[in-house]
Coordinates of C-alpha atoms in Angstrom, one line a residue:
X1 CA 0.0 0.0 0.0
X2 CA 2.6 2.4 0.8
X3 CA 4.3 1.4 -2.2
X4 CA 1.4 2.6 -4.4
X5 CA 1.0 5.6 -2.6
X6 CA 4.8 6.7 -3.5
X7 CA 3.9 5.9 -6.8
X8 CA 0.9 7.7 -6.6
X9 CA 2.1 10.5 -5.4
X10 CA 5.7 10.4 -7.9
X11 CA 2.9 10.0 -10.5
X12 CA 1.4 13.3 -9.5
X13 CA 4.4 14.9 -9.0
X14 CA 5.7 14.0 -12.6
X15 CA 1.7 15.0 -14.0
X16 CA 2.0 18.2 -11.9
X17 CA 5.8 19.3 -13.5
X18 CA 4.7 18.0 -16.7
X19 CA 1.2 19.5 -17.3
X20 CA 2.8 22.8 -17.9
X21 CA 5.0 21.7 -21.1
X22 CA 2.2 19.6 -22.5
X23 CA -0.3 22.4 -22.4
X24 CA 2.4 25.1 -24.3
X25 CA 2.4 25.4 -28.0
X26 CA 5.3 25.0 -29.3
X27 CA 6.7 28.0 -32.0
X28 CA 9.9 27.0 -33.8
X29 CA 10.9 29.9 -35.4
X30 CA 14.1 30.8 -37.9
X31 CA 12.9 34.7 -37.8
X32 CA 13.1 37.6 -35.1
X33 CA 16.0 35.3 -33.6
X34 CA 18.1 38.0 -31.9
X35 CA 17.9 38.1 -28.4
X36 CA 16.1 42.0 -28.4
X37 CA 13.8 40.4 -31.1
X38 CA 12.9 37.6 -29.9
X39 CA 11.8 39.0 -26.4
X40 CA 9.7 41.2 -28.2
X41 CA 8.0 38.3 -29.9
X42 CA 7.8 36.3 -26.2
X43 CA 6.3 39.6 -24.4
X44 CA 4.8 41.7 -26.8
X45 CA 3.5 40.3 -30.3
X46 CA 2.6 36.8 -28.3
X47 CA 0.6 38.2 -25.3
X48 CA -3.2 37.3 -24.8
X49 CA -2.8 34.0 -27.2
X50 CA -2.4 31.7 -24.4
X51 CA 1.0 29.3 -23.1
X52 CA 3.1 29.9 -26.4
X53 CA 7.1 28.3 -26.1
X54 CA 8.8 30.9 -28.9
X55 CA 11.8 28.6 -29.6
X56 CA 14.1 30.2 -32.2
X57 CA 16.8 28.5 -34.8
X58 CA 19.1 29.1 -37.2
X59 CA 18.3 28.4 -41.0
X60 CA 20.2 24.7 -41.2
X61 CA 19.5 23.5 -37.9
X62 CA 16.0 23.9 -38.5
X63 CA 15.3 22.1 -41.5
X64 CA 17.7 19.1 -39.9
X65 CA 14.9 19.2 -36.7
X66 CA 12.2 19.2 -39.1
X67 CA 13.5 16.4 -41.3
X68 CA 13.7 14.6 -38.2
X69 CA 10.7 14.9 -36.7
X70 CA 8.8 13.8 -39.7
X71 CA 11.0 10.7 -40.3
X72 CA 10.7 9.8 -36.4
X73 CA 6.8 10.5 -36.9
X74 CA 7.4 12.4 -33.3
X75 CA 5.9 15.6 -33.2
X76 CA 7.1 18.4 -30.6
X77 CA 6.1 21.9 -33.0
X78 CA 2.7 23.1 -33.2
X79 CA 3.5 26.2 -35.3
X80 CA 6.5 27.0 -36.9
X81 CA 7.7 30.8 -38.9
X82 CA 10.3 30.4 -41.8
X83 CA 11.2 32.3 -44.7
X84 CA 9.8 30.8 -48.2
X85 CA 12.6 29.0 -49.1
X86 CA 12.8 27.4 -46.2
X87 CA 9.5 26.3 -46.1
X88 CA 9.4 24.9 -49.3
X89 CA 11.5 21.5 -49.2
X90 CA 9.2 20.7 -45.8
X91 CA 6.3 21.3 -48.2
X92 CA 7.8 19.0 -51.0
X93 CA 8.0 16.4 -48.6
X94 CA 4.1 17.1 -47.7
X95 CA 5.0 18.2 -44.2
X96 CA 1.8 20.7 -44.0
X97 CA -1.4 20.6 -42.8
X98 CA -3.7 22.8 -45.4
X99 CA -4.5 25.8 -44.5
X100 CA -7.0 27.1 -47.0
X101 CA -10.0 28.1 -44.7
X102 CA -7.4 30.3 -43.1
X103 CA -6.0 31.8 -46.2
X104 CA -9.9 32.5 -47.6
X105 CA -10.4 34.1 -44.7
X106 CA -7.6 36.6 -44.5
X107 CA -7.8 37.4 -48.7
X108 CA -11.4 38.8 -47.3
X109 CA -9.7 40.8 -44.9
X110 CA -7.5 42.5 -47.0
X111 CA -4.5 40.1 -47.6
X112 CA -3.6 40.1 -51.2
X113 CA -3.8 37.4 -53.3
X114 CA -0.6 37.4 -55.2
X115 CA 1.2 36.9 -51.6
X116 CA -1.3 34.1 -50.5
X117 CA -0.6 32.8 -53.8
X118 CA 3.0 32.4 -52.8
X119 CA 2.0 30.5 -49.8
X120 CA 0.6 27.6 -52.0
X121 CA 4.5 26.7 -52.9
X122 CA 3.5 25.4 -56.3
X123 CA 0.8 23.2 -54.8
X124 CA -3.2 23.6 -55.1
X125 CA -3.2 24.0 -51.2
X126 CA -2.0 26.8 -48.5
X127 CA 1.1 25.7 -47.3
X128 CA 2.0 28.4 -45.5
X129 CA 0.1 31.5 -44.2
X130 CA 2.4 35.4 -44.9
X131 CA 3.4 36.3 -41.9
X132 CA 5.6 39.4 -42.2
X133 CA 8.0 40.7 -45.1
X134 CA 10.8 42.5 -45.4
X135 CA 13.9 43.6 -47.9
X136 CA 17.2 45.3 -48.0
X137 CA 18.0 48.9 -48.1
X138 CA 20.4 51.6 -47.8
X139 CA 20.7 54.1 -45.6
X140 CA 22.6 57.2 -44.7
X141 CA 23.7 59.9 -42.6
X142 CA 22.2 63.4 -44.5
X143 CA 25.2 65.5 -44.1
X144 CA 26.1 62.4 -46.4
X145 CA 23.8 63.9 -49.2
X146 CA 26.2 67.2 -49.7
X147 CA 29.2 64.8 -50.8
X148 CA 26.2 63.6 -53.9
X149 CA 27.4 62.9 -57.3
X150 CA 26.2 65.7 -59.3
X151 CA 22.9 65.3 -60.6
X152 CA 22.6 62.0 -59.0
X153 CA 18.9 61.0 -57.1
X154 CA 19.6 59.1 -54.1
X155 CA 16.8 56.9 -54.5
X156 CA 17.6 56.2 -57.7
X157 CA 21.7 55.9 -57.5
X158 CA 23.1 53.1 -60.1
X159 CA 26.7 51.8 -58.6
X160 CA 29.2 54.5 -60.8
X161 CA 27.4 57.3 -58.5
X162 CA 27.8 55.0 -55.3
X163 CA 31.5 54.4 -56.1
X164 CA 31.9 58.0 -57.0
X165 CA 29.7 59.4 -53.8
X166 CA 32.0 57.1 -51.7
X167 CA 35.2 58.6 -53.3
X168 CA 34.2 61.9 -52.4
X169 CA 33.0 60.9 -48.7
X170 CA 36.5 59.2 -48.3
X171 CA 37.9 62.6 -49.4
X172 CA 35.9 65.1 -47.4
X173 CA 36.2 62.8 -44.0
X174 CA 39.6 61.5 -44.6
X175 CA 38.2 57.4 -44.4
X176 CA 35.9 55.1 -45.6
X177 CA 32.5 55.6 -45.0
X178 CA 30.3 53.3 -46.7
X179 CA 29.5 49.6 -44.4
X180 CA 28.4 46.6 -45.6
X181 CA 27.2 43.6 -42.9
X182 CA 29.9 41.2 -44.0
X183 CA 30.6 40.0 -40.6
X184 CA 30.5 36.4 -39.3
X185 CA 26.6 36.8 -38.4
X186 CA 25.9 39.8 -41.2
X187 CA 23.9 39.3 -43.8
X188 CA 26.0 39.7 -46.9
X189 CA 25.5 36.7 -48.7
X190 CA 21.7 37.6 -49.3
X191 CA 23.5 40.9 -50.9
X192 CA 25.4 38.8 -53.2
X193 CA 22.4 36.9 -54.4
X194 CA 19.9 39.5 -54.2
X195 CA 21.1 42.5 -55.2
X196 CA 24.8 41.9 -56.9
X197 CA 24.4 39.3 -59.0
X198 CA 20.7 40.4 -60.4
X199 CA 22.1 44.0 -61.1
X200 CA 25.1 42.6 -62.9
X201 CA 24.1 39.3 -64.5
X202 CA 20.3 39.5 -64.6
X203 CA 20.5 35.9 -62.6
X204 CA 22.0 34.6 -59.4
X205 CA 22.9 30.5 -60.4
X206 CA 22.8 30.4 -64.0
X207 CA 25.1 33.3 -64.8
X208 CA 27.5 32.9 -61.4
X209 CA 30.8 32.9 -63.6
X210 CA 29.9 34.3 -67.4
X211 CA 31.4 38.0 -68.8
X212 CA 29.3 39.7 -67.2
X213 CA 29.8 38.6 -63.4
X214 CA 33.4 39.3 -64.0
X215 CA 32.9 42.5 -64.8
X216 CA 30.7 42.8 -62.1
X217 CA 33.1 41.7 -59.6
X218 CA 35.9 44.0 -60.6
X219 CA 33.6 46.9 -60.1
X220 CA 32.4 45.7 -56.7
X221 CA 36.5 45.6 -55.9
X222 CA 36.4 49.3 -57.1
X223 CA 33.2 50.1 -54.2
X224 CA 35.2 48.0 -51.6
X225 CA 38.0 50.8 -52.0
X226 CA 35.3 52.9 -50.4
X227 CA 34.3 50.8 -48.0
X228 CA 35.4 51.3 -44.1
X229 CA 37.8 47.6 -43.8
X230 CA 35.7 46.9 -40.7
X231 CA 33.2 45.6 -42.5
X232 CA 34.2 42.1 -42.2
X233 CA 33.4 42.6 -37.9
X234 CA 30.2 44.3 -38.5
X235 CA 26.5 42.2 -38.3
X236 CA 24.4 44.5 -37.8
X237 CA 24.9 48.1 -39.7
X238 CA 22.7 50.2 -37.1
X239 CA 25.8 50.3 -34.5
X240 CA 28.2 51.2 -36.8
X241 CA 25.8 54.2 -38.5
X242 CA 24.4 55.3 -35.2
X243 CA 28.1 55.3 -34.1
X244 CA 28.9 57.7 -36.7
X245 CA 32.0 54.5 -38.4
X246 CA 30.3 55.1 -41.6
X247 CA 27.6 57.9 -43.0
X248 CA 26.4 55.1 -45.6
X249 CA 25.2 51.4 -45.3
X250 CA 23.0 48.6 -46.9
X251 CA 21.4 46.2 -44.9
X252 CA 17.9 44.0 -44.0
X253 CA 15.5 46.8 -42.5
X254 CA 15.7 45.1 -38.8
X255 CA 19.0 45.5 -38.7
X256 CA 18.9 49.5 -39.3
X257 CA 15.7 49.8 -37.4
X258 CA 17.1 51.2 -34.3
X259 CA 19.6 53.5 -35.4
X260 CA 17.2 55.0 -37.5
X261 CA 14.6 55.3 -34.9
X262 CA 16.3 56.7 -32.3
X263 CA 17.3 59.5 -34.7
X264 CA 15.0 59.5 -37.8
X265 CA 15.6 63.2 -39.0
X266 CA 19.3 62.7 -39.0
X267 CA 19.0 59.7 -41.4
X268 CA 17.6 59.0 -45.5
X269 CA 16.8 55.5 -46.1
X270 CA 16.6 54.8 -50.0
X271 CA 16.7 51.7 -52.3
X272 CA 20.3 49.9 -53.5
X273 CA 21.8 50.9 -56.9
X274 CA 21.2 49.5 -60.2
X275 CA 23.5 47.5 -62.5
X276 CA 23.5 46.8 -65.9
X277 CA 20.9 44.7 -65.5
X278 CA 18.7 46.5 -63.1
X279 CA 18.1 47.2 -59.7
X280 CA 18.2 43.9 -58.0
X281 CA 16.4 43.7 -54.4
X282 CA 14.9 40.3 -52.7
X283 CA 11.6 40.5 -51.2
X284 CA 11.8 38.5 -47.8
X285 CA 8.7 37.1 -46.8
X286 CA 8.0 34.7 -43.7
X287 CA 5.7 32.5 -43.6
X288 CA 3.3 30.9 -40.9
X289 CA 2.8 26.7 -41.0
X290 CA 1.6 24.0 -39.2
X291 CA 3.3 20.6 -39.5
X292 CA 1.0 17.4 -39.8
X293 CA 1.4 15.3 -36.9
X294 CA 1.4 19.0 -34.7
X295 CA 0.4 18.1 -30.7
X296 CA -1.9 21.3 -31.1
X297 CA -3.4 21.9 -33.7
X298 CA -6.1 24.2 -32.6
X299 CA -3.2 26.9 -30.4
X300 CA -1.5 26.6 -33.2
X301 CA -4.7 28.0 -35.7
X302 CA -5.2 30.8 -32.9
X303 CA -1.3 31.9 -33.0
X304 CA -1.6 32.6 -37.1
X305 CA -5.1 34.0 -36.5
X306 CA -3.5 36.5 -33.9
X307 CA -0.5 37.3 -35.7
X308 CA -2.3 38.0 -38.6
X309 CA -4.8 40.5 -37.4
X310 CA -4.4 44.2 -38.0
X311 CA -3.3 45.7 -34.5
X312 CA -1.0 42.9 -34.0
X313 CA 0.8 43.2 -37.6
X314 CA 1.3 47.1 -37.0
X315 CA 2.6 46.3 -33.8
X316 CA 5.5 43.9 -35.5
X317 CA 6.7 46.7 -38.2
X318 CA 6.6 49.0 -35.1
X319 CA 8.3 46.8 -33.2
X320 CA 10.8 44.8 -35.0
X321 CA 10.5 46.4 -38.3
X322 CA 8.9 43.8 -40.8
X323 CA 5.7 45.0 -42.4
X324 CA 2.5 43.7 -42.7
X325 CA 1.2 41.2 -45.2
X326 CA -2.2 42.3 -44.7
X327 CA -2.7 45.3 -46.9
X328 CA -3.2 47.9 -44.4
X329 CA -2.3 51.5 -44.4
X330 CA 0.3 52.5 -41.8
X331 CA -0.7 54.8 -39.3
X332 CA 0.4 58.2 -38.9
X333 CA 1.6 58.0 -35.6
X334 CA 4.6 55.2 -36.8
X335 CA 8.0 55.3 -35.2
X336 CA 9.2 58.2 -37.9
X337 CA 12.1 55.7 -38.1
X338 CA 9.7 52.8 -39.7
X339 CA 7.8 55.1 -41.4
X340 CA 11.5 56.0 -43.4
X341 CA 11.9 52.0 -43.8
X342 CA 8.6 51.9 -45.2
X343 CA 9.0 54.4 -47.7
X344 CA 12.3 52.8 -48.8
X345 CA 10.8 49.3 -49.3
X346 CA 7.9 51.0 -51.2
X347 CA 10.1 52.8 -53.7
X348 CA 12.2 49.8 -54.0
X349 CA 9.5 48.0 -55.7
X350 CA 8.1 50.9 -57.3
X351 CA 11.4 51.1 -59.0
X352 CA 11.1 50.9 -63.4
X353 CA 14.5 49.3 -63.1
X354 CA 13.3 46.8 -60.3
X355 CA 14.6 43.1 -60.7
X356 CA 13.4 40.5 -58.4
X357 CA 15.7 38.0 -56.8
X358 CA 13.5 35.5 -54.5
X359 CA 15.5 33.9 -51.9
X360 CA 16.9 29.8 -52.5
X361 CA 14.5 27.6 -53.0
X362 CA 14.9 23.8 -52.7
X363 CA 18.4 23.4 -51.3
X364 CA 16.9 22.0 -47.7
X365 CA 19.9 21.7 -44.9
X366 CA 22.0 23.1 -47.6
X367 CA 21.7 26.8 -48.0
X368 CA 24.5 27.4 -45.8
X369 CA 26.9 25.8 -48.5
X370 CA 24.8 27.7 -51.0
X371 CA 26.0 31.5 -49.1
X372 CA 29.4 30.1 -48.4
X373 CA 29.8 29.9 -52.5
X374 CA 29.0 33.9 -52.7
X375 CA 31.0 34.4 -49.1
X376 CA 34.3 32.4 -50.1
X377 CA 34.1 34.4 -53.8
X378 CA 34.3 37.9 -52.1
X379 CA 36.6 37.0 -50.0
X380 CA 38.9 35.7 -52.6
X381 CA 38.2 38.0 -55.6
X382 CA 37.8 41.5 -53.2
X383 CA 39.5 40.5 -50.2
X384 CA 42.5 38.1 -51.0
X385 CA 42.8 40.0 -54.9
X386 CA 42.8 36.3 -56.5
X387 CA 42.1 36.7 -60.1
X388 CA 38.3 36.7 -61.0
X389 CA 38.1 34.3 -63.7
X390 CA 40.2 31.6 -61.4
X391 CA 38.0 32.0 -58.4
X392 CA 34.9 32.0 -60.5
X393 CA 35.9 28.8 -62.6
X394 CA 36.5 26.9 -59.1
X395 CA 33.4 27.9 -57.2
X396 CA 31.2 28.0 -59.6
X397 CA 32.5 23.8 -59.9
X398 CA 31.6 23.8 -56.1
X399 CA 28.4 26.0 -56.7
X400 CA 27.6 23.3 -59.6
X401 CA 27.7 20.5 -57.6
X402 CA 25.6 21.5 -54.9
X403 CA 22.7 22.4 -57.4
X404 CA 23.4 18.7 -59.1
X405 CA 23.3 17.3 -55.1
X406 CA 20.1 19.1 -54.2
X407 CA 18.4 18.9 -57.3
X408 CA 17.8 22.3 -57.0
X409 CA 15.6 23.8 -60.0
X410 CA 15.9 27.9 -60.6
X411 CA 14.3 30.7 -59.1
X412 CA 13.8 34.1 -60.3
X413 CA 15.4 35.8 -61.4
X414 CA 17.4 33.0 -63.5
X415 CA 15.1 31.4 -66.1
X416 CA 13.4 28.0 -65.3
X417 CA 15.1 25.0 -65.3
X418 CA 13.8 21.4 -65.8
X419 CA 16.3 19.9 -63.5
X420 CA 19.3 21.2 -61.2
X421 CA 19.5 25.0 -62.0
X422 CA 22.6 24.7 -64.5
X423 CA 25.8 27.3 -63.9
X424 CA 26.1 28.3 -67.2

């Protein structure tokens, strides 16, 4: 008797510690990682939706988790929040639940289609619901705006009038003032395949080492000469601007955010130069899912419902500085600072010269190798001064490879491929 009481009461115990866990939903999350952004999400953005467990990861650690829950058919994530092309290879695998109810739903509320559309994945269901979306800009100090290439418009700057604004910068301040994120946790690689290659090449895969990305290359080694050589330290280009280490920078919109906000009438914020080819920019948008097998459905339903509604998508471009998916007007009272983001991203798009460059899709747990081939180019060609035809011939083998590996077919802007997206 006393025995089954201990157990009894061990039993209760264990229910008692464990009731807790099994009554969170579970939000695996490759977005708003950063440890400012993701408190936001825990205290701010989640409040009022019930016991939520905001778990964050980076980009190849999360598709390796999700592969293995689905082969172990042992499901721990309710909900998870991943960019497109991350979502995608879980979708190929049919890793979703549908979500169409959902997605009719918000296109009645004032989501647009053409995004919802890019929540199917290809498929004839909603894989994903929008979330939040983003891009990259550029932004700068305006004393910055004196040093202008004559009869150059800043928001429409092509990369001569960049190179030749930095020269003059360099000569007016006595050092480089233009930053790029091209530290160990920056964002350069998405530069590279977003806005490089596409303004240069008019593709990212297909056109990696032709004419026209070596000619590309050795004017990006003639911007580097204007750029401050603490670049490869920086991550994040709002501590270096708001520090006054550079009067110019490009980066993702979070990551100027707070410099510009603390400040907003000391700062323009205006889209990246053009190329021969354009002006390439990548449209980030993060998606909401829900895995089959999920332990809660039904939290997980009333997390996308809540971070889909109007207050609480103003409440994340305030915040964290992605804008809504729902199209809804900003309201006047913004952070000034988002409000200049805004404007930026708008007239990105708006651009005549605009050239879309989607983030990777299909290369699963391998999109680190994928970054690496654009990271280990720049710093060979720019950084090392290897010649650009050699370094191009040898990565674009290793760039090659991967595609053949991964089965990876094209994205835009590089034409449509029937199989592995071919380096050309």
């Amino acid at each position: 008797m006393k025995r089954l009481l201990s157990l009894g009461i061990l039993a209760s115990t264990v229910l008692a510690f464990a009731s807790p866990t099994l009554a969170q939903t579970v939000f695996l999350s490759t977005q708003l990682r950063p440890i400012e952004e993701a408190t936001t999400v825990r205290e701010e953005l989640l409040q009022g939706v019930g016991d939520v467990d905001y778990v964050v990861e980076e980009p190849p650690q999360f598709a390796v988790r999700m592969e293995a829950e689905r082969q172990a058919g042992k499901h721990t994530i309710s909900l998870v929040g991943a960019l497109h092309g991350e979502l995608s290879p879980i979708a190929d695998k049919d890793g979703f639940e549908p979500l169409d109810e959902l997605a009719k739903k918000l296109a009645e509320g004032g989501m647009p289609q053409s995004l919802l559309d890019l929540g199917k994945l290809g498929k004839t269901t909603q894989q994903y619901i929008p979330w939040m979306q983003a891009t990259y800009v550029m932004a700068a100090h305006k004393e910055a705006l004196q040093h202008l290439p004559e009869g150059a418009d800043v928001n429409k700057l092509t990369y001569d009038q960049l190179i030749e604004w930095g020269k003059k910068l360099q000569e007016a301040t006595g050092q480089p003032q233009i930053g790029f994120p091209a530290g160990p946790k920056g964002l350069m690689a998405r530069y590279f395949e977003g806005y490089f290659y596409p303004s240069f090449t008019g593709g990212v895969v297909r056109t990696f080492q032709n004419a026209d990305a070596a000619t590309g290359w050795e004017k990006f080694k003639e911007l580097w000469a204007q750029v401050n050589p603490n670049s490869t330290n920086y991550d994040f280009m709002q501590e270096p601007l708001a520090a006054g280490e550079v009067m110019v920078a490009w980066d993702h919109v979070a990551r100027l955010r707070n410099a510009i906000s603390a400040s907003p009438d000391d700062y323009v914020v205006f889209p990246a130069p053009a190329g021969p080819k354009g002006r390439g920019y990548m449209p980030v948008v993060a998606g909401l899912a829900i895995p089959k097998g999920a332990p809660d459905v039904a939290g997980a339903t009333k997390l996308i419902e809540h971070l889909t509604t109007q207050e609480t998508q103003l409440l994340t471009a305030q915040r964290v500085g992605f804008f809504p998916t729902l199209n809804v007007q900003l309201p006047r009272d913004l952070d000034p600072g988002v409000a200049l983001l805004a404007g930026a991203v708008t007239a990105t798009q708006a651009a005549d010269d605009a050239l879309i460059s989607l983030l990777p899709v299909g290369l699963g747990d391998k999109g680190g190798e994928f970054n690496k081939v654009y990271m280990d180019s720049f710093q060979r060609i720019v950084l090392q001064n290897e010649p650009v035809a050699d370094v191009l011939k040898a990565q674009g083998a290793t760039l090659s490879k991967l595609m053949t590996d991964t089965k990876a077919a094209c994205w835009a802007p590089d034409a449509k491929s029937d199989g592995p997206c071919p380096v050309e």
